[in-house]
Amino acid sequence: MIPVRETSVLIAGGGPVGLALAADLGWRGVECLLVEQTDGRITTPKMQEVNVRTMEFCRRWGVADRVMHCPFPDDHPMDVVFVTSLGGYELARMERPARKHQTPGPFSPVNLQICSQTWFDPILRELAQSYSGVTLCHRCRLETFETHEGGVTAEIVHLDTGERETVKARFLAACDGANSSIRQALGIKLVGSEVLSRPVHMFFRTADLVGKLGLRRGTFYLAIDRNGLWANVRVIDPAAGLWRLMVLDTPADLDPNRIDCNAHLRRALGRDIDVEWVGVSAWTRRGVVAERYSQGPVHLLGDAVHQLSPTGALGMNTGIADAVDLSWKLAAVIEGWGGDGLLASYDAERRPVGERNVRAATGYFESHRDFERGIEAIEDATPEGDEIRQRVGEQLLRDIARMFRTLGVQLGYRYDPSPICVPDGTPPPADEPETYVPTARSGSRAPHVWLDDGRSTLDLFGRGFVLLRLGPEAPDPSLLLGTATERKMPLQVVTLHEPEVLERYDRRLVLVRPDGHVAWRGNEMPADVGALVDRVRGA
Ligand SMILES: Cc1cc2nc3c(=O)[nH]c(=O)nc-3n(C[C@H](O)[C@H](O)[C@H](O)COP(=O)(O)OP(=O)(O)OC[C@H]3O[C@@H](n4cnc5c(N)ncnc54)[C@H](O)[C@@H]3O)c2cc1C
């Protein structure tokens, strides 16, 4: 007989998004089982940039320091450098300070970090494992599932032993990546550009490439030669000499086994250098979003529902924000205070953000693809070459480097409209990719302000709802507190006297959700407090 296991949430896929969901559910005290078909080791990592919003979640989970102290050297500049080849001319440089020279900007207590998936996934894994309610099962694949009134019944197989188990869960979270078999089984289609380009990754190891090429240090080099912008080279682990060369596009009929890595590397470096090849893979760059994120008790997250061009480094970061949005809603429904409509708001809130971020990432890639032709003399040591390098360098910083100026994309996403946020009647600020405009408008990320005790306002949010009472005239919260208690909705009241908080939040009462987004704000208690509480808990 096949053994049966029961859990509240079955998570299929232990990439960064599945791990983040397991960690956030564990942090909330929700029981879950994560199955991952691989052993979890990553030798050729894709993700490198953990953006500001994800770092804010890491701060909430208590692992931001671990990410900041990952083995990427803290004195290595994160500069983005445009070159004709790494051994050739430097055309332009966008300076991004090394970790040890970073200071927090005005809008967040944390900064973007470079932390390869090789290091980041294990941090999330250990975090998830630290909660007694979380079970991680590697070398274990979800094979089939069916949905029914009470939830999901799935069959999983332990790949090393062939042993099978039946799992009964209230919810299934599909974090099974771009080729999601769960999405396919549910017949959910992807909408958008199925093929933007066909890149090839080549991972190589070589000691002291910087010294050998006489290179000024940076982290991400983009190569522009007489044929245009064709590749990038990223240092992944400077201490181990691990690098990745990405050719942006290759012919559709390319046989990945016949890629001449050395020829591509010679073009990228401008000379022959002996390297050890670590891995080569061809993949398809897409810009697609699923037509729905939820179906019955199944909710889909991460690459399973959105695939972004890596230009802009938004893929995993968008997926982790999906996990944070879904997690508290699952917890609320499992704990019994979330209403019937709460989980429907996951699709309503996150799918438009997926579409927005895919649009941004695709736009960044299109500016690569359309980058100026007619620069045949760019590598020539002539006055014409000088003139082209000057002009192209300026253009690169203006157009291509936009994909590294994305604070507005990272922090400015908002749930508007959302069935569980109450509009406050104010007009939305412009959604500018490069510029984040802090606002506590309903649906937006509650903004960061430093408090007198050294904490950030963001440190107040996470566990349940928080009602901020701001300024000397903040109304009595008893009615709201009493109603929330009646409905068993966790709510904490926090009174703050710092004028900067009132100024930035711009209302005397601000109700912040467990994910750190504003659900409602006003200067007075609403006439119908019960209706407010029911709306924000999806009842
Ligand atoms: C070159 C490149 C660079 C990138 N750089 C960045 C970056 O800097 N920042 C960023 O935010 N994003 C980046 N991304 C995107 C990022 O890598 C992905 O968005 C992210 O890995 C998606 O995470 P995920 O957990 O949704 O899916 P995945 O990482 O694909 O994980 C899915 C997991 O599910 C498992 N799985 C699948 N089916 C089953 C099953 N039936 N049973 C059990 N397990 C299963 C798989 O083995 C896999 O481990 C980059 C992508 C590329 C290609």
XYZ file of C-alpha atoms and ligand atoms in Angstrom:
592
model
C 0.000 0.000 0.000
C 1.253 3.477 -0.844
C 1.810 5.473 2.361
C -0.246 8.639 2.781
C 1.123 11.884 4.162
C -0.925 14.960 5.028
C 0.156 18.581 5.010
C -1.418 22.004 4.705
C 0.556 23.195 1.663
C 2.389 20.991 -0.806
C 5.048 22.967 -2.664
C 6.279 21.507 -5.944
C 9.741 22.814 -6.820
C 12.599 23.931 -4.626
C 14.141 26.674 -6.729
C 14.419 30.081 -5.046
C 10.687 30.768 -5.271
C 9.583 27.441 -3.753
C 12.190 27.833 -1.023
C 11.055 31.402 -0.293
C 7.448 30.244 -0.018
C 8.413 27.382 2.317
C 10.467 29.805 4.407
C 7.700 32.410 4.633
C 5.072 29.788 5.486
C 7.420 28.330 8.113
C 8.018 31.823 9.499
C 4.229 32.158 9.844
C 3.946 28.779 11.557
C 2.205 27.074 8.639
C 2.991 23.435 7.957
C 4.200 22.613 4.451
C 6.017 19.943 2.452
C 8.335 20.961 -0.393
C 9.378 18.412 -3.008
C 12.319 19.093 -5.315
C 13.429 16.621 -7.922
C 17.136 17.577 -7.853
C 19.498 17.372 -4.912
C 19.409 21.181 -4.763
C 23.041 21.702 -5.775
C 23.666 24.441 -8.320
C 26.817 24.409 -10.403
C 25.822 26.806 -13.171
C 23.793 29.516 -11.431
C 21.441 31.804 -13.323
C 20.353 34.353 -10.738
C 22.986 36.770 -9.378
C 21.208 39.967 -8.326
C 18.983 39.998 -5.255
C 17.108 43.241 -5.582
C 16.097 45.753 -2.934
C 12.585 44.405 -2.379
C 13.847 40.834 -1.974
C 16.502 42.098 0.440
C 13.695 43.721 2.447
C 12.041 40.316 2.726
C 15.389 38.813 3.714
C 15.650 41.459 6.434
C 12.187 40.480 7.665
C 13.234 36.808 7.744
C 16.478 37.675 9.552
C 18.829 36.540 6.777
C 19.794 39.858 5.133
C 23.188 39.754 6.854
C 23.850 36.285 5.526
C 23.128 37.454 1.986
C 25.359 40.501 2.491
C 28.155 38.311 3.789
C 27.961 35.736 1.029
C 31.319 34.816 -0.532
C 31.106 37.523 -3.217
C 34.003 39.738 -2.041
C 32.843 42.839 -0.238
C 35.509 44.986 -1.883
C 34.636 43.942 -5.439
C 33.007 46.810 -7.354
C 29.602 45.909 -8.745
C 30.281 48.161 -11.746
C 28.621 47.548 -15.080
C 31.189 48.057 -17.808
C 30.714 48.460 -21.550
C 33.680 47.278 -23.598
C 34.570 46.465 -27.181
C 36.038 43.315 -25.630
C 37.320 42.722 -22.116
C 40.862 43.124 -23.405
C 39.869 46.032 -25.677
C 38.478 49.533 -25.177
C 36.315 50.487 -22.212
C 33.411 52.474 -23.683
C 31.574 53.446 -20.529
C 31.195 52.433 -16.915
C 28.246 52.627 -14.589
C 29.702 52.667 -11.121
C 28.009 50.582 -8.461
C 29.967 50.528 -5.215
C 31.365 47.396 -3.650
C 29.340 46.083 -0.736
C 31.684 47.516 1.844
C 31.208 51.017 0.441
C 27.411 50.790 0.206
C 25.212 52.964 2.368
C 21.430 52.576 2.386
C 19.618 54.935 0.049
C 16.725 57.115 1.157
C 14.006 54.629 0.269
C 15.001 51.373 1.920
C 17.036 50.127 4.861
C 18.821 47.685 2.526
C 20.603 47.631 -0.806
C 20.584 45.345 -3.805
C 23.139 42.561 -3.358
C 25.105 40.390 -5.689
C 24.670 36.887 -4.321
C 24.762 34.037 -6.777
C 22.073 31.401 -6.570
C 24.851 29.032 -5.499
C 24.859 30.910 -2.192
C 21.363 32.380 -2.100
C 19.366 29.164 -2.467
C 21.165 27.465 0.462
C 20.418 30.507 2.657
C 16.714 30.161 1.870
C 16.923 26.410 2.285
C 18.482 26.655 5.752
C 15.957 29.314 6.721
C 13.056 27.095 5.642
C 14.567 24.089 7.414
C 14.844 26.055 10.644
C 11.044 25.925 11.074
C 9.614 22.766 12.558
C 6.540 22.919 10.322
C 8.561 22.801 7.098
C 9.666 19.541 5.498
C 11.998 19.703 2.518
C 12.294 16.600 0.419
C 15.011 16.614 -2.232
C 15.360 14.024 -4.995
C 11.615 13.776 -4.816
C 9.295 14.512 -7.706
C 5.621 15.347 -7.871
C 4.308 13.029 -10.548
C 0.542 13.454 -10.621
C -2.092 15.400 -8.759
C -5.832 15.792 -8.683
C -7.951 18.467 -7.116
C -11.151 17.943 -5.194
C -13.406 19.657 -2.682
C -11.013 19.405 0.255
C -7.840 20.281 -1.644
C -5.307 18.238 -3.584
C -4.130 14.650 -3.651
C -0.752 14.144 -5.262
C 1.584 11.300 -5.889
C 5.277 11.869 -5.246
C 8.207 9.576 -5.921
C 11.525 9.433 -4.073
C 13.948 9.224 -6.960
C 16.754 7.400 -5.131
C 14.597 4.583 -3.810
C 11.653 4.549 -6.204
C 9.383 4.704 -3.158
C 6.013 6.384 -3.767
C 3.835 8.380 -1.435
C 0.412 9.926 -1.636
C 0.239 13.469 -0.293
C -3.044 15.022 0.750
C -2.831 18.784 1.054
C -5.235 21.640 1.369
C -3.292 23.647 -1.224
C -0.750 22.940 -3.936
C 1.789 25.664 -4.743
C 3.336 25.168 -8.167
C 6.872 26.550 -8.055
C 8.041 24.092 -10.679
C 9.683 26.551 -13.032
C 9.299 27.543 -16.663
C 8.269 24.088 -17.914
C 5.770 23.672 -15.080
C 4.031 20.335 -15.552
C 1.370 21.545 -13.117
C 0.574 24.578 -15.274
C 0.390 22.331 -18.311
C -1.821 19.772 -16.571
C -4.227 22.573 -15.641
C -4.280 23.769 -19.252
C -3.124 27.269 -18.304
C -1.642 29.064 -21.295
C 1.231 31.516 -21.390
C 0.617 34.806 -23.142
C 3.330 36.950 -24.735
C 6.551 36.475 -26.698
C 7.524 32.810 -26.760
C 10.894 33.543 -28.367
C 12.744 36.826 -27.867
C 16.118 35.271 -28.574
C 18.093 32.045 -28.182
C 21.016 32.759 -25.882
C 23.836 30.408 -24.995
C 25.533 30.327 -21.597
C 29.127 29.264 -21.250
C 30.513 28.948 -17.736
C 34.271 28.909 -17.366
C 36.879 29.005 -14.699
C 40.212 30.789 -14.921
C 42.433 32.310 -12.276
C 43.016 36.053 -12.310
C 41.308 36.963 -15.572
C 41.346 40.587 -14.440
C 45.138 40.520 -14.060
C 45.701 38.640 -17.304
C 43.697 41.208 -19.262
C 44.846 44.252 -17.312
C 41.180 44.886 -16.696
C 39.672 47.455 -14.360
C 37.432 45.481 -12.042
C 33.684 45.334 -12.486
C 31.026 42.669 -12.205
C 29.116 42.740 -15.470
C 30.769 43.473 -18.821
C 28.742 44.039 -21.971
C 30.571 43.503 -25.248
C 29.894 45.795 -28.191
C 32.025 45.274 -31.271
C 31.712 46.191 -34.938
C 28.624 43.942 -35.160
C 26.841 45.586 -32.236
C 25.935 44.473 -28.728
C 26.334 40.710 -28.845
C 27.351 39.274 -25.453
C 27.960 39.841 -21.789
C 30.490 38.412 -19.385
C 29.801 38.238 -15.660
C 32.081 37.327 -12.823
C 30.109 34.967 -10.609
C 32.631 33.960 -7.980
C 35.761 36.118 -8.175
C 37.650 34.060 -5.585
C 37.034 30.816 -7.458
C 37.628 32.446 -10.858
C 34.128 31.444 -12.055
C 32.732 33.472 -14.964
C 29.800 33.275 -17.356
C 29.800 34.318 -20.988
C 26.351 34.816 -22.481
C 25.894 35.157 -26.228
C 22.636 37.053 -26.583
C 21.287 35.282 -29.631
C 22.165 32.272 -31.749
C 20.538 30.632 -34.784
C 17.432 28.513 -34.165
C 19.115 25.427 -35.632
C 22.254 25.683 -33.482
C 23.336 22.337 -32.061
C 24.379 23.080 -28.452
C 26.919 20.246 -28.640
C 28.735 21.971 -31.472
C 29.125 25.422 -29.957
C 32.663 26.687 -30.399
C 33.094 28.105 -26.904
C 36.705 29.095 -27.484
C 35.816 31.173 -30.550
C 33.096 33.050 -28.644
C 35.432 33.599 -25.715
C 38.211 34.897 -27.982
C 35.771 37.434 -29.419
C 34.574 38.476 -25.941
C 38.045 38.786 -24.414
C 39.832 40.059 -27.508
C 42.512 37.363 -27.178
C 43.072 33.689 -26.438
C 43.115 32.726 -22.798
C 43.112 29.162 -21.503
C 40.071 28.400 -19.405
C 38.376 25.365 -17.947
C 34.877 25.004 -19.391
C 32.399 24.232 -16.636
C 29.064 24.092 -18.435
C 27.281 25.161 -21.598
C 23.566 25.559 -22.073
C 21.302 26.949 -24.737
C 17.969 28.384 -23.629
C 15.111 30.514 -24.911
C 14.568 34.072 -23.786
C 10.862 34.680 -23.320
C 8.514 37.401 -22.224
C 5.386 35.533 -21.138
C 2.810 35.562 -18.356
C 0.247 32.886 -17.534
C -3.389 33.658 -18.271
C -4.215 32.849 -14.631
C -2.207 32.262 -11.481
C -4.728 30.162 -9.551
C -7.091 27.340 -10.275
C -9.089 25.896 -7.394
C -6.675 24.886 -4.625
C -3.637 25.216 -6.918
C -1.659 28.469 -6.956
C 1.262 29.007 -9.309
C 4.292 31.198 -8.667
C 7.620 32.259 -10.110
C 8.809 31.072 -13.506
C 5.831 28.717 -13.640
C 3.693 31.795 -14.386
C 6.087 34.426 -15.684
C 9.227 34.161 -17.710
C 11.213 37.334 -18.062
C 14.226 38.201 -20.095
C 17.038 38.383 -17.499
C 17.688 41.971 -18.597
C 16.760 43.895 -15.453
C 17.357 40.923 -13.099
C 13.668 40.731 -12.257
C 12.746 37.058 -12.686
C 13.417 35.526 -9.298
C 12.744 38.802 -7.546
C 9.246 38.919 -9.058
C 8.718 35.278 -8.060
C 9.751 35.871 -4.462
C 7.277 38.742 -4.222
C 4.611 36.302 -5.511
C 5.542 33.985 -2.639
C 5.262 36.779 -0.077
C 1.837 37.820 -1.425
C 0.505 34.264 -1.462
C 1.979 33.074 1.816
C 0.067 35.285 4.260
C -3.172 34.602 2.394
C -2.658 30.840 2.640
C -1.809 31.270 6.318
C -4.941 33.371 6.918
C -7.229 30.831 5.280
C -5.578 27.887 7.053
C -5.800 29.719 10.383
C -9.454 30.457 9.687
C -9.527 34.272 9.625
C -9.036 34.710 5.882
C -12.286 35.083 3.944
C -13.465 33.177 0.894
C -12.226 35.874 -1.486
C -8.749 36.239 -0.035
C -6.958 33.722 -2.236
C -8.669 35.054 -5.365
C -6.836 38.314 -4.721
C -3.499 36.545 -5.364
C -4.141 36.461 -9.120
C -5.765 39.912 -9.079
C -2.714 41.448 -7.401
C 0.238 39.524 -8.741
C -0.641 38.877 -12.399
C -0.674 42.595 -13.325
C 2.730 42.931 -11.616
C 4.003 39.960 -13.621
C 2.788 41.632 -16.820
C 4.355 44.938 -15.827
C 7.712 43.378 -15.017
C 7.727 41.272 -18.177
C 7.063 44.465 -20.165
C 10.003 46.178 -18.479
C 12.400 43.256 -18.974
C 11.380 42.788 -22.597
C 11.847 46.512 -23.206
C 15.393 46.331 -21.834
C 16.162 43.408 -24.107
C 14.683 45.169 -27.125
C 17.042 48.068 -26.599
C 19.922 45.552 -26.733
C 18.590 44.021 -29.899
C 17.960 47.331 -31.606
C 21.247 48.831 -30.497
C 22.862 50.996 -33.083
C 24.395 49.462 -36.204
C 26.920 51.229 -38.390
C 29.734 51.227 -35.849
C 32.232 49.202 -37.904
C 35.128 51.429 -36.803
C 34.434 51.097 -33.056
C 37.562 49.022 -32.476
C 39.844 51.141 -34.680
C 42.630 53.213 -33.161
C 41.669 56.199 -35.313
C 39.972 59.546 -34.696
C 36.822 58.082 -36.238
C 37.099 55.141 -33.781
C 37.521 57.613 -30.894
C 34.463 59.542 -31.984
C 32.322 56.388 -32.259
C 33.472 55.086 -28.868
C 32.618 58.397 -27.234
C 29.183 58.570 -28.833
C 28.341 54.907 -28.275
C 29.548 55.050 -24.672
C 27.112 57.864 -23.906
C 24.312 56.040 -25.645
C 25.025 52.823 -23.733
C 24.866 54.598 -20.395
C 21.650 56.312 -21.374
C 19.796 53.394 -23.001
C 21.261 50.033 -22.057
C 22.254 50.867 -18.476
C 18.572 51.608 -17.778
C 18.225 47.945 -16.888
C 20.381 48.622 -13.832
C 18.396 51.697 -12.779
C 15.178 49.967 -11.798
C 14.347 51.170 -8.303
C 10.881 52.209 -9.511
C 10.254 48.706 -10.867
C 11.578 47.090 -7.696
C 9.681 49.133 -5.110
C 6.930 50.941 -7.003
C 4.696 47.976 -7.852
C 1.264 48.296 -6.350
C -1.963 46.407 -6.047
C -4.322 48.770 -7.740
C -7.066 47.881 -8.175
C -7.213 45.087 -5.643
C -10.354 43.495 -4.227
C -8.824 43.581 -0.731
C -7.448 47.135 -0.672
C -9.660 50.168 -0.118
C -8.862 53.006 -2.552
C -8.185 56.313 -0.820
C -9.182 58.474 -3.748
C -5.719 59.865 -4.458
C -4.273 59.668 -7.958
C -1.492 57.116 -8.474
C 2.025 58.455 -8.906
C 3.565 57.749 -12.293
C 4.956 54.209 -12.527
C 8.474 55.207 -13.579
C 10.934 52.314 -13.880
C 13.931 54.383 -12.803
C 12.344 56.480 -10.106
C 10.613 55.230 -7.023
C 8.110 57.694 -5.598
C 7.387 56.754 -1.965
C 3.715 56.682 -1.203
C 1.426 55.089 1.361
C -1.439 55.148 -1.084
C -3.624 52.107 -0.638
C -2.184 49.074 -2.483
C 1.398 50.291 -2.478
C 4.381 49.029 -0.504
C 4.297 50.837 2.842
C 7.306 53.144 2.571
C 10.486 53.065 4.606
C 11.212 55.769 7.176
C 13.870 55.492 9.882
C 12.422 55.549 13.409
C 14.029 57.228 16.413
C 14.985 53.854 17.894
C 17.029 52.956 14.796
C 14.468 50.633 13.239
C 12.839 51.098 9.860
C 9.055 51.315 9.537
C 9.438 48.150 7.460
C 10.629 46.325 10.586
C 7.135 46.776 12.047
C 5.430 44.750 9.326
C 5.161 41.076 8.544
C 3.369 38.950 11.076
C -0.232 40.190 11.119
C -1.922 43.445 10.150
C -0.481 46.608 11.683
C -2.497 49.752 12.289
C -0.173 52.733 12.387
C -1.388 55.665 14.457
C 0.572 58.692 13.372
C 0.943 62.086 14.941
C -0.616 63.657 18.033
C -4.163 63.618 16.669
C -4.331 59.975 15.682
C -7.835 58.624 16.491
C -8.561 55.983 19.091
C -8.060 52.561 17.467
C -10.277 50.561 19.857
C -13.142 50.055 17.455
C -10.933 48.606 14.727
C -8.953 46.544 17.201
C -12.146 45.149 18.728
C -13.636 44.261 15.350
C -10.422 42.587 14.180
C -10.283 40.566 17.415
C -13.888 39.491 16.891
C -13.033 38.282 13.374
C -9.801 36.658 14.718
C -7.749 38.785 12.328
C -4.332 39.429 13.893
C -3.898 43.179 14.308
C -1.355 45.137 16.237
C -1.627 48.871 16.870
C 1.607 50.875 16.686
C 1.635 54.549 17.647
C 4.490 56.582 16.165
C 5.389 60.145 16.944
C 8.116 60.777 14.359
C 6.832 63.618 12.135
C 8.657 62.125 9.130
C 6.404 59.071 9.241
C 3.220 61.143 9.261
C 4.608 63.232 6.440
C 5.445 60.242 4.262
C 2.321 58.203 5.102
C 0.144 61.305 4.846
C -2.752 60.021 6.984
C -3.240 59.606 10.725
C -4.283 55.963 10.417
C -2.668 53.496 8.032
C -3.538 49.805 7.951
C -0.648 47.689 6.676
C -1.064 44.054 5.616
C 1.176 41.171 6.638
C 3.095 41.480 3.345
C 3.902 45.141 4.007
C 1.402 46.675 1.555
C -1.091 49.329 2.573
C -4.667 48.033 2.769
C -6.381 51.261 3.833
C -5.565 54.725 5.165
C -7.579 57.638 6.517
C -7.585 60.479 9.000
C -10.607 59.138 10.845
C -11.989 55.717 11.593
C -14.270 54.623 8.733
C -17.988 54.696 9.417
C -18.259 50.945 8.939
C -15.257 49.356 10.622
C -16.693 45.849 10.140
C -16.847 46.377 6.378
C -13.215 47.504 6.363
C -12.005 44.470 8.301
C -14.007 42.136 6.087
C -12.726 43.738 2.918
C -9.048 43.484 3.824
C -9.357 39.867 4.971
C -11.189 38.931 1.788
C -14.483 38.063 3.453
C 20.963 34.126 -17.301
C 19.944 34.384 -16.286
C 20.215 35.297 -15.289
C 19.266 35.584 -14.323
N 19.547 36.494 -13.384
C 18.600 36.835 -12.486
C 18.865 37.799 -11.485
O 19.974 38.312 -11.397
N 17.856 38.129 -10.629
C 16.627 37.552 -10.726
O 15.737 37.906 -9.943
N 16.365 36.598 -11.637
C 17.313 36.225 -12.511
N 17.057 35.253 -13.420
C 15.758 34.551 -13.394
C 15.755 33.502 -12.297
O 16.833 32.624 -12.451
C 14.449 32.733 -12.337
O 13.376 33.632 -12.427
C 14.299 31.900 -11.065
O 15.280 30.910 -10.998
C 12.936 31.256 -11.031
O 12.820 30.564 -9.837
P 11.706 29.451 -9.669
O 11.930 28.889 -8.323
O 10.382 29.996 -10.054
O 12.030 28.366 -10.800
P 13.309 27.445 -10.960
O 14.523 28.105 -10.459
O 13.291 26.984 -12.372
O 13.007 26.222 -10.002
C 11.998 25.284 -10.305
C 12.356 24.001 -9.577
O 11.284 23.074 -9.678
C 11.825 21.781 -9.777
N 10.769 20.938 -10.339
C 10.177 21.036 -11.544
N 9.218 20.107 -11.685
C 9.197 19.404 -10.528
C 8.406 18.300 -10.065
N 7.432 17.771 -10.806
N 8.654 17.807 -8.830
C 9.643 18.337 -8.050
N 10.426 19.382 -8.452
C 10.185 19.909 -9.670
C 13.028 21.968 -10.655
O 13.960 20.922 -10.492
C 13.565 23.308 -10.174
O 14.540 23.159 -9.182
C 18.010 34.934 -14.392
C 17.733 33.999 -15.375
C 18.690 33.718 -16.320
C 18.387 32.726 -17.390
